Amino acid sequence: MGEGDDRGPALARPYSWTEGRTQPAVDIAIEARVVTTPAGRDLPPMLTSAAWTITQLCLQPRSVAELGAYLAVPLGVVKVLVADLVAEGLVHVEATLAHDADDAERRELIERVLSGLRAK
């Protein structure tokens, strides 16, 4: 940066948080609710850590889509980070629908997600 250049430092690209990975180890739906586990609550503060930030956000259940909005990163990044945190036992992903859910249940879930996103 030259003299008089008032731009701040460049932010790290979101995929650097995932070491370039774009696919999570497990499939996670964007409407799935993520909750911090007791182990995640015990993490020491790491203000620059995406993982710590997610565990703090998920002290209250949050959907994967909400996490993407809070972090301002693509959903693919959030899914990879959440999958990593699940593997470490720091968060738990709650099921949103049973495997045998019918079309009406799926439609209702989609409507609830859309309604929640519009309310933000």
Coordinates of C-alpha atoms in Angstrom, one line a residue:
M1 CA 0.0 0.0 0.0
G2 CA 1.3 3.4 -0.9
E3 CA 1.1 6.6 1.0
G4 CA -2.4 8.0 1.1
D5 CA -3.9 4.6 0.3
D6 CA -6.7 4.3 2.9
R7 CA -7.8 0.8 2.0
G8 CA -7.6 -1.7 4.9
P9 CA -5.8 -5.0 4.6
A10 CA -7.4 -7.6 2.2
L11 CA -9.6 -10.2 3.8
A12 CA -8.6 -13.8 3.5
R13 CA -10.6 -15.6 0.9
P14 CA -13.3 -17.7 2.5
Y15 CA -12.0 -21.0 0.9
S16 CA -8.7 -20.4 2.7
W17 CA -10.7 -21.3 5.9
T18 CA -11.4 -24.7 4.4
E19 CA -7.9 -25.1 2.9
G20 CA -9.5 -25.0 -0.5
R21 CA -11.9 -27.8 0.2
T22 CA -15.3 -27.3 -1.4
Q23 CA -17.1 -30.5 -0.3
P24 CA -17.9 -31.3 3.3
A25 CA -17.1 -34.8 4.6
V26 CA -20.8 -35.4 5.2
D27 CA -23.8 -34.0 3.4
I28 CA -25.4 -31.2 5.4
A29 CA -28.7 -29.6 4.3
I30 CA -28.8 -25.7 4.3
E31 CA -31.8 -25.8 6.5
A32 CA -30.2 -28.1 9.1
R33 CA -29.9 -26.5 12.6
V34 CA -26.5 -26.5 14.1
V35 CA -26.0 -26.5 17.9
T36 CA -22.8 -26.1 20.0
T37 CA -22.0 -29.1 22.1
P38 CA -20.6 -28.9 25.7
A39 CA -17.1 -29.4 24.3
G40 CA -17.7 -26.5 21.8
R41 CA -18.8 -24.3 24.7
D42 CA -15.5 -25.0 26.5
L43 CA -13.3 -23.8 23.6
P44 CA -11.1 -20.9 24.6
P45 CA -11.8 -17.6 22.8
M46 CA -10.0 -17.4 19.4
L47 CA -11.4 -14.2 17.9
T48 CA -9.9 -14.8 14.5
S49 CA -11.0 -18.4 14.2
A50 CA -14.0 -19.2 12.0
A51 CA -14.5 -22.4 14.0
W52 CA -14.7 -20.5 17.3
T53 CA -17.1 -18.0 15.8
I54 CA -19.4 -20.8 14.6
T55 CA -19.4 -22.4 18.0
Q56 CA -20.4 -19.0 19.5
L57 CA -23.1 -18.4 17.0
C58 CA -24.5 -21.8 17.6
L59 CA -24.9 -21.4 21.3
Q60 CA -28.5 -20.8 20.0
P61 CA -29.5 -23.2 17.3
R62 CA -28.9 -21.7 13.8
S63 CA -29.4 -23.1 10.3
V64 CA -26.5 -23.6 8.0
A65 CA -28.0 -20.8 5.8
E66 CA -28.0 -18.4 8.8
L67 CA -24.4 -19.2 9.5
G68 CA -23.5 -18.3 5.9
A69 CA -25.3 -15.0 6.2
Y70 CA -23.7 -14.2 9.6
L71 CA -20.2 -15.0 8.3
A72 CA -20.9 -13.6 4.8
V73 CA -19.3 -16.6 3.1
P74 CA -20.6 -19.1 0.5
L75 CA -22.7 -22.0 1.8
G76 CA -20.1 -24.5 0.6
V77 CA -17.6 -22.9 3.0
V78 CA -20.1 -23.1 5.9
K79 CA -20.9 -26.7 5.1
V80 CA -17.2 -27.7 5.2
L81 CA -16.5 -25.9 8.4
V82 CA -19.6 -27.3 10.1
A83 CA -18.7 -30.8 9.0
D84 CA -15.2 -30.4 10.4
L85 CA -16.7 -29.2 13.7
V86 CA -19.1 -32.1 13.8
A87 CA -16.1 -34.5 13.4
E88 CA -14.3 -32.7 16.3
G89 CA -17.4 -33.0 18.5
L90 CA -17.8 -29.3 18.8
V91 CA -21.2 -28.9 17.2
H92 CA -24.2 -31.2 16.5
V93 CA -26.4 -31.0 13.4
E94 CA -30.1 -31.6 14.1
A95 CA -32.1 -33.5 11.6
T96 CA -34.7 -31.4 9.8
L97 CA -36.8 -34.1 8.2
A98 CA -37.1 -37.8 8.5
H99 CA -35.9 -39.8 5.6
D100 CA -39.4 -40.9 4.9
A101 CA -40.9 -37.3 5.0
D102 CA -43.6 -36.7 2.4
D103 CA -43.9 -33.8 0.0
A104 CA -46.2 -31.8 2.3
E105 CA -43.6 -31.9 5.1
R106 CA -40.8 -30.9 2.7
R107 CA -42.9 -28.0 1.3
E108 CA -43.7 -26.8 4.8
L109 CA -40.0 -26.9 5.8
I110 CA -39.0 -24.9 2.7
E111 CA -41.8 -22.3 3.5
R112 CA -40.5 -21.9 7.1
V113 CA -36.9 -21.4 5.8
L114 CA -38.0 -18.8 3.3
S115 CA -40.1 -17.1 5.9
G116 CA -37.2 -17.0 8.3
L117 CA -34.8 -15.6 5.6
R118 CA -37.3 -12.9 4.7
A119 CA -37.6 -11.9 8.3
K120 CA -33.9 -11.2 8.6

